[in-house]
mmCIF file of C-alpha atoms in Angstrom:
data_model
loop_
_atom_site.group_PDB
_atom_site.id
_atom_site.type_symbol
_atom_site.label_atom_id
_atom_site.label_comp_id
_atom_site.label_asym_id
_atom_site.label_seq_id
_atom_site.Cartn_x
_atom_site.Cartn_y
_atom_site.Cartn_z
ATOM 1 C CA UNK A 21 86.936 220.893 28.328
ATOM 2 C CA UNK A 22 89.422 223.132 26.562
ATOM 3 C CA UNK A 23 88.260 223.518 22.965
ATOM 4 C CA UNK A 24 90.383 225.149 20.276
ATOM 5 C CA UNK A 25 90.034 225.659 16.545
ATOM 6 C CA UNK A 26 92.831 224.918 14.098
ATOM 7 C CA UNK A 27 92.632 226.203 10.527
ATOM 8 C CA UNK A 28 95.067 224.295 8.268
ATOM 9 C CA UNK A 29 96.116 226.560 5.411
ATOM 10 C CA UNK A 30 98.179 225.509 2.392
ATOM 11 C CA UNK A 31 99.175 228.170 -0.115
ATOM 12 C CA UNK A 32 99.538 225.859 -3.114
ATOM 13 C CA UNK A 33 96.116 224.234 -3.402
ATOM 14 C CA UNK A 34 96.105 221.854 -6.383
ATOM 15 C CA UNK A 35 92.842 223.015 -8.016
ATOM 16 C CA UNK A 36 93.090 226.728 -7.191
ATOM 17 C CA UNK A 37 96.608 227.869 -6.194
ATOM 18 C CA UNK A 38 96.759 230.794 -3.725
ATOM 19 C CA UNK A 39 92.982 230.638 -3.222
ATOM 20 C CA UNK A 40 93.308 231.487 0.478
ATOM 21 C CA UNK A 41 94.956 234.795 -0.429
ATOM 22 C CA UNK A 42 92.252 235.843 -2.881
ATOM 23 C CA UNK A 43 90.271 238.969 -2.026
ATOM 24 C CA UNK A 44 86.887 238.537 -0.380
ATOM 25 C CA UNK A 45 85.251 241.817 0.532
ATOM 26 C CA UNK A 46 88.556 243.622 1.024
ATOM 27 C CA UNK A 47 90.412 240.915 2.957
ATOM 28 C CA UNK A 48 92.050 237.586 1.997
ATOM 29 C CA UNK A 49 89.853 234.479 2.269
ATOM 30 C CA UNK A 50 92.016 233.032 5.068
ATOM 31 C CA UNK A 51 91.604 236.219 7.124
ATOM 32 C CA UNK A 52 87.831 236.103 6.652
ATOM 33 C CA UNK A 53 87.795 232.484 7.830
ATOM 34 C CA UNK A 54 90.012 233.215 10.839
ATOM 35 C CA UNK A 55 87.857 236.146 11.917
ATOM 36 C CA UNK A 56 84.679 234.124 11.433
ATOM 37 C CA UNK A 57 86.034 231.331 13.655
ATOM 38 C CA UNK A 58 86.837 233.827 16.420
ATOM 39 C CA UNK A 59 83.455 235.528 16.073
ATOM 40 C CA UNK A 60 81.582 232.273 16.808
ATOM 41 C CA UNK A 61 82.673 232.626 20.447
ATOM 42 C CA UNK A 62 82.884 228.821 20.681
ATOM 43 C CA UNK A 63 86.644 228.402 21.081
ATOM 44 C CA UNK A 64 89.175 229.046 23.822
ATOM 45 C CA UNK A 65 91.723 229.784 21.071
ATOM 46 C CA UNK A 66 91.923 229.922 17.268
ATOM 47 C CA UNK A 67 95.101 229.243 15.275
ATOM 48 C CA UNK A 68 96.036 229.137 11.604
ATOM 49 C CA UNK A 69 98.477 226.301 10.867
ATOM 50 C CA UNK A 70 100.437 226.795 7.658
ATOM 51 C CA UNK A 71 103.607 226.041 5.720
ATOM 52 C CA UNK A 72 103.436 229.414 3.957
ATOM 53 C CA UNK A 73 105.265 232.557 5.126
ATOM 54 C CA UNK A 74 102.802 234.576 3.029
ATOM 55 C CA UNK A 75 99.781 233.231 4.933
ATOM 56 C CA UNK A 76 101.663 233.465 8.230
ATOM 57 C CA UNK A 77 102.452 237.151 7.664
ATOM 58 C CA UNK A 78 98.890 238.121 6.752
ATOM 59 C CA UNK A 79 97.515 236.488 9.927
ATOM 60 C CA UNK A 80 100.188 238.110 12.097
ATOM 61 C CA UNK A 81 99.391 241.490 10.511
ATOM 62 C CA UNK A 82 95.879 241.349 12.007
ATOM 63 C CA UNK A 83 97.206 240.240 15.411
ATOM 64 C CA UNK A 84 96.166 236.618 14.833
ATOM 65 C CA UNK A 85 97.764 233.440 16.100
ATOM 66 C CA UNK A 86 99.679 231.300 13.613
ATOM 67 C CA UNK A 87 101.793 228.152 13.843
ATOM 68 C CA UNK A 88 104.314 227.283 11.143
ATOM 69 C CA UNK A 89 104.486 223.595 10.224
ATOM 70 C CA UNK A 90 107.915 222.076 10.695
ATOM 71 C CA UNK A 91 107.347 219.128 8.347
ATOM 72 C CA UNK A 92 105.677 218.445 5.008
ATOM 73 C CA UNK A 93 102.168 217.036 5.455
ATOM 74 C CA UNK A 94 99.798 215.152 3.165
ATOM 75 C CA UNK A 95 96.631 216.105 5.037
ATOM 76 C CA UNK A 96 95.175 218.796 7.251
ATOM 77 C CA UNK A 97 94.863 216.304 10.113
ATOM 78 C CA UNK A 98 98.612 215.583 9.988
ATOM 79 C CA UNK A 99 99.342 219.307 9.994
ATOM 80 C CA UNK A 100 97.086 219.885 13.014
ATOM 81 C CA UNK A 101 98.440 216.852 14.880
ATOM 82 C CA UNK A 102 101.956 218.303 14.743
ATOM 83 C CA UNK A 103 100.710 221.712 15.884
ATOM 84 C CA UNK A 104 98.844 220.460 18.983
ATOM 85 C CA UNK A 105 101.464 217.919 20.063
ATOM 86 C CA UNK A 106 102.607 219.942 23.076
ATOM 87 C CA UNK A 107 99.325 221.742 23.798
ATOM 88 C CA UNK A 108 97.102 221.093 26.806
ATOM 89 C CA UNK A 109 93.755 220.768 24.980
ATOM 90 C CA UNK A 110 90.853 218.332 24.979
ATOM 91 C CA UNK A 111 88.981 218.957 21.728
ATOM 92 C CA UNK A 112 90.401 220.308 18.473
ATOM 93 C CA UNK A 113 88.063 221.585 15.755
ATOM 94 C CA UNK A 114 89.452 221.566 12.222
ATOM 95 C CA UNK A 115 87.877 224.500 10.355
ATOM 96 C CA UNK A 116 88.637 224.549 6.634
ATOM 97 C CA UNK A 117 90.520 227.659 5.559
ATOM 98 C CA UNK A 118 88.454 227.972 2.369
ATOM 99 C CA UNK A 119 85.086 228.168 4.190
ATOM 100 C CA UNK A 120 84.705 231.768 5.409
ATOM 101 C CA UNK A 121 80.930 231.376 5.897
ATOM 102 C CA UNK A 122 81.190 229.417 9.134
ATOM 103 C CA UNK A 123 77.996 227.850 10.421
ATOM 104 C CA UNK A 124 78.245 228.307 14.194
ATOM 105 C CA UNK A 125 75.042 226.317 14.871
ATOM 106 C CA UNK A 126 76.542 223.195 13.262
ATOM 107 C CA UNK A 127 79.818 223.715 15.146
ATOM 108 C CA UNK A 128 77.878 223.892 18.406
ATOM 109 C CA UNK A 129 76.243 220.570 17.549
ATOM 110 C CA UNK A 130 79.530 218.747 17.057
ATOM 111 C CA UNK A 131 80.954 220.246 20.257
ATOM 112 C CA UNK A 132 77.855 218.998 22.074
ATOM 113 C CA UNK A 133 78.660 215.466 20.879
ATOM 114 C CA UNK A 134 81.693 215.444 23.182
ATOM 115 C CA UNK A 135 79.893 217.119 26.060
ATOM 116 C CA UNK A 136 77.302 214.325 25.933
ATOM 117 C CA UNK A 137 79.940 211.586 25.577
ATOM 118 C CA UNK A 138 80.649 211.150 29.286
ATOM 119 C CA UNK A 139 82.379 207.797 28.731
ATOM 120 C CA UNK A 140 84.735 209.338 26.139
ATOM 121 C CA UNK A 141 84.045 206.650 23.556
ATOM 122 C CA UNK A 142 83.769 208.964 20.537
ATOM 123 C CA UNK A 143 87.053 209.839 18.819
ATOM 124 C CA UNK A 144 85.787 212.289 16.201
ATOM 125 C CA UNK A 145 82.664 214.170 15.201
ATOM 126 C CA UNK A 146 81.977 215.583 11.758
ATOM 127 C CA UNK A 147 79.211 217.033 9.593
ATOM 128 C CA UNK A 148 77.081 215.643 6.774
ATOM 129 C CA UNK A 149 74.373 217.230 4.686
ATOM 130 C CA UNK A 150 71.676 215.494 2.596
ATOM 131 C CA UNK A 151 72.050 215.743 -1.189
ATOM 132 C CA UNK A 152 69.633 214.671 -3.920
ATOM 133 C CA UNK A 153 71.092 215.934 -7.197
ATOM 134 C CA UNK A 154 72.526 212.912 -9.015
ATOM 135 C CA UNK A 155 75.277 214.961 -10.671
ATOM 136 C CA UNK A 156 76.537 215.884 -7.212
ATOM 137 C CA UNK A 157 76.078 212.352 -5.870
ATOM 138 C CA UNK A 158 78.130 210.902 -8.729
ATOM 139 C CA UNK A 159 80.768 213.669 -8.701
ATOM 140 C CA UNK A 160 84.072 212.259 -7.359
ATOM 141 C CA UNK A 161 84.919 215.685 -5.890
ATOM 142 C CA UNK A 162 81.945 215.251 -3.542
ATOM 143 C CA UNK A 163 82.810 212.903 -0.676
ATOM 144 C CA UNK A 164 79.833 210.818 0.424
ATOM 145 C CA UNK A 165 79.321 209.102 3.766
ATOM 146 C CA UNK A 166 77.074 206.269 4.942
ATOM 147 C CA UNK A 167 76.165 205.853 8.615
ATOM 148 C CA UNK A 168 74.631 203.286 10.936
ATOM 149 C CA UNK A 169 71.345 203.765 12.808
ATOM 150 C CA UNK A 170 73.129 205.830 15.473
ATOM 151 C CA UNK A 171 74.825 208.092 12.918
ATOM 152 C CA UNK A 172 78.289 206.601 13.319
ATOM 153 C CA UNK A 173 80.230 206.635 10.038
ATOM 154 C CA UNK A 174 80.500 203.283 8.265
ATOM 155 C CA UNK A 175 82.431 204.457 5.201
ATOM 156 C CA UNK A 176 83.373 207.485 3.111
ATOM 157 C CA UNK A 177 83.728 207.367 -0.667
ATOM 158 C CA UNK A 178 84.016 209.444 -3.810
ATOM 159 C CA UNK A 179 81.689 206.946 -5.477
ATOM 160 C CA UNK A 180 77.902 207.008 -4.959
ATOM 161 C CA UNK A 181 77.188 205.153 -1.711
ATOM 162 C CA UNK A 182 74.911 203.367 -1.241
ATOM 163 C CA UNK A 183 74.924 202.115 -4.840
ATOM 164 C CA UNK A 184 71.325 202.268 -6.199
ATOM 165 C CA UNK A 185 71.080 198.589 -7.138
ATOM 166 C CA UNK A 186 67.369 198.550 -6.262
ATOM 167 C CA UNK A 187 65.871 201.836 -7.417
ATOM 168 C CA UNK A 188 62.610 201.097 -5.600
ATOM 169 C CA UNK A 189 64.313 201.377 -2.209
ATOM 170 C CA UNK A 190 64.458 204.865 -0.726
ATOM 171 C CA UNK A 191 67.849 206.008 0.581
ATOM 172 C CA UNK A 192 69.259 209.341 1.672
ATOM 173 C CA UNK A 193 72.627 210.363 0.254
ATOM 174 C CA UNK A 194 74.890 212.438 2.466
ATOM 175 C CA UNK A 195 77.739 214.720 1.506
ATOM 176 C CA UNK A 196 80.588 214.842 4.008
ATOM 177 C CA UNK A 197 81.491 218.381 5.017
ATOM 178 C CA UNK A 198 85.165 218.633 5.915
ATOM 179 C CA UNK A 199 84.749 220.010 9.430
ATOM 180 C CA UNK A 200 86.225 217.653 12.030
ATOM 181 C CA UNK A 201 86.207 217.732 15.806
ATOM 182 C CA UNK A 202 88.883 215.513 17.352
ATOM 183 C CA UNK A 203 89.752 214.304 20.780
ATOM 184 C CA UNK A 204 93.428 215.125 21.092
ATOM 185 C CA UNK A 205 94.325 211.454 21.522
ATOM 186 C CA UNK A 206 92.734 210.646 18.132
ATOM 187 C CA UNK A 207 94.974 213.241 16.465
ATOM 188 C CA UNK A 208 98.013 211.864 18.259
ATOM 189 C CA UNK A 209 97.176 208.393 16.978
ATOM 190 C CA UNK A 210 96.510 209.662 13.449
ATOM 191 C CA UNK A 211 100.004 210.962 12.817
ATOM 192 C CA UNK A 212 101.587 207.764 14.154
ATOM 193 C CA UNK A 213 99.453 205.351 12.107
ATOM 194 C CA UNK A 214 100.574 204.607 8.534
ATOM 195 C CA UNK A 215 98.189 205.143 5.649
ATOM 196 C CA UNK A 216 96.385 201.944 4.643
ATOM 197 C CA UNK A 217 95.100 200.944 1.168
ATOM 198 C CA UNK A 218 91.526 202.261 1.430
ATOM 199 C CA UNK A 219 92.630 205.768 2.348
ATOM 200 C CA UNK A 220 95.363 205.669 -0.296
ATOM 201 C CA UNK A 221 92.869 204.569 -2.942
ATOM 202 C CA UNK A 222 90.102 207.077 -2.157
ATOM 203 C CA UNK A 223 92.348 209.945 -0.988
ATOM 204 C CA UNK A 224 90.024 210.643 1.973
ATOM 205 C CA UNK A 225 91.823 211.102 5.295
ATOM 206 C CA UNK A 226 88.749 210.225 7.409
ATOM 207 C CA UNK A 227 89.031 206.647 6.162
ATOM 208 C CA UNK A 228 92.267 206.190 8.122
ATOM 209 C CA UNK A 229 90.369 206.636 11.369
ATOM 210 C CA UNK A 230 87.825 203.993 10.321
ATOM 211 C CA UNK A 231 90.508 201.563 9.170
ATOM 212 C CA UNK A 232 92.050 201.705 12.643
ATOM 213 C CA UNK A 233 88.714 201.287 14.443
ATOM 214 C CA UNK A 234 88.072 204.875 15.544
ATOM 215 C CA UNK A 235 84.469 205.974 16.134
ATOM 216 C CA UNK A 236 83.277 208.937 14.062
ATOM 217 C CA UNK A 237 79.941 210.462 15.050
ATOM 218 C CA UNK A 238 78.253 212.251 12.154
ATOM 219 C CA UNK A 239 75.958 215.222 12.740
ATOM 220 C CA UNK A 240 73.395 216.161 10.107
ATOM 221 C CA UNK A 241 73.227 219.767 8.990
ATOM 222 C CA UNK A 242 71.166 221.455 6.301
ATOM 223 C CA UNK A 243 73.511 224.428 5.932
ATOM 224 C CA UNK A 244 75.550 223.901 2.765
ATOM 225 C CA UNK A 245 77.720 227.038 2.841
ATOM 226 C CA UNK A 246 80.309 227.846 0.172
ATOM 227 C CA UNK A 247 83.599 225.976 -0.148
ATOM 228 C CA UNK A 248 86.049 227.950 -2.278
ATOM 229 C CA UNK A 249 87.639 225.243 -4.429
ATOM 230 C CA UNK A 250 87.522 227.017 -7.810
ATOM 231 C CA UNK A 251 87.530 230.569 -9.209
ATOM 232 C CA UNK A 252 83.794 230.108 -9.860
ATOM 233 C CA UNK A 253 83.251 229.352 -6.140
ATOM 234 C CA UNK A 254 85.131 232.544 -5.296
ATOM 235 C CA UNK A 255 82.839 234.616 -7.501
ATOM 236 C CA UNK A 256 79.795 233.078 -5.798
ATOM 237 C CA UNK A 257 81.328 233.849 -2.401
ATOM 238 C CA UNK A 258 81.940 237.470 -3.397
ATOM 239 C CA UNK A 259 78.299 237.888 -4.435
ATOM 240 C CA UNK A 260 77.078 236.385 -1.151
ATOM 241 C CA UNK A 261 79.497 238.563 0.826
ATOM 242 C CA UNK A 262 78.075 241.711 -0.784
#
C-alpha cells in the first residue's frame, strides 16, 4: 500500500486566526507539524494542503511539499480530496496542522487497521480517547463518539453521548481526535456527496461518511496531546516544547 500524509492548513482559523504561523520553539506551528509527520517514518510522502500563500511559502522555504487548493473548501476532507484526485495512492492520513506533538504509535495503529482489512471493507479509521471530566464531556467544542462492540463508529456529536439517563449504568465517554485515515475511494466519494442535515446541524464532517453508509473503524488511544485551538493552548504547547 502507498500511504501518504496530508496536512490541511487554513490561515484564517475562526477561533485563533493565523495560529499555524505562531512561533513554537523558533519555528511556525505548521512547520513543526510537517517535520513531526516526516519524522514518524510512516509515510511514503507528506504534503501540506493550503489556500494560503503565506503557509505555502514557509513550507517551501524548508524544502517541504505543498499543494495549493484551487477551490474554497468547508472541511479538511474536501481540501484533501481535491489534492489527491490525480494521485496514485491507497491510504491518505489526515494529520491536523495544529497538532505538532504527533503520536506515531497511534498513527501506526490506524495504519494497521487497513493492513488487517484484507477484504477492503473499512472506509476510514480514526482515533478516540476516553474522557471522564463532565465539563469536557458536556463541552460542545469536544466532539464525542459512540461505537458498537467492534469499535465501528455509530455516531459523533457535540452533545454528551450516550446521554446519562440512568446514572447507575456505567458507560465510557470517548472524545474523537481529528486524525483520519482514508481509503482514497472514500475521499473521492466524500467530495461528490452533498452535505446532509445531520452533518449540517452538528458541523462534524465525519457524520457525512456515516450518513452515506461508510464504515469508520475507531482506534482507542490514551495519548491526549495538545491541539492548538486557542492562545492558551499555544502557551501550554510552548511550555511542553521547552
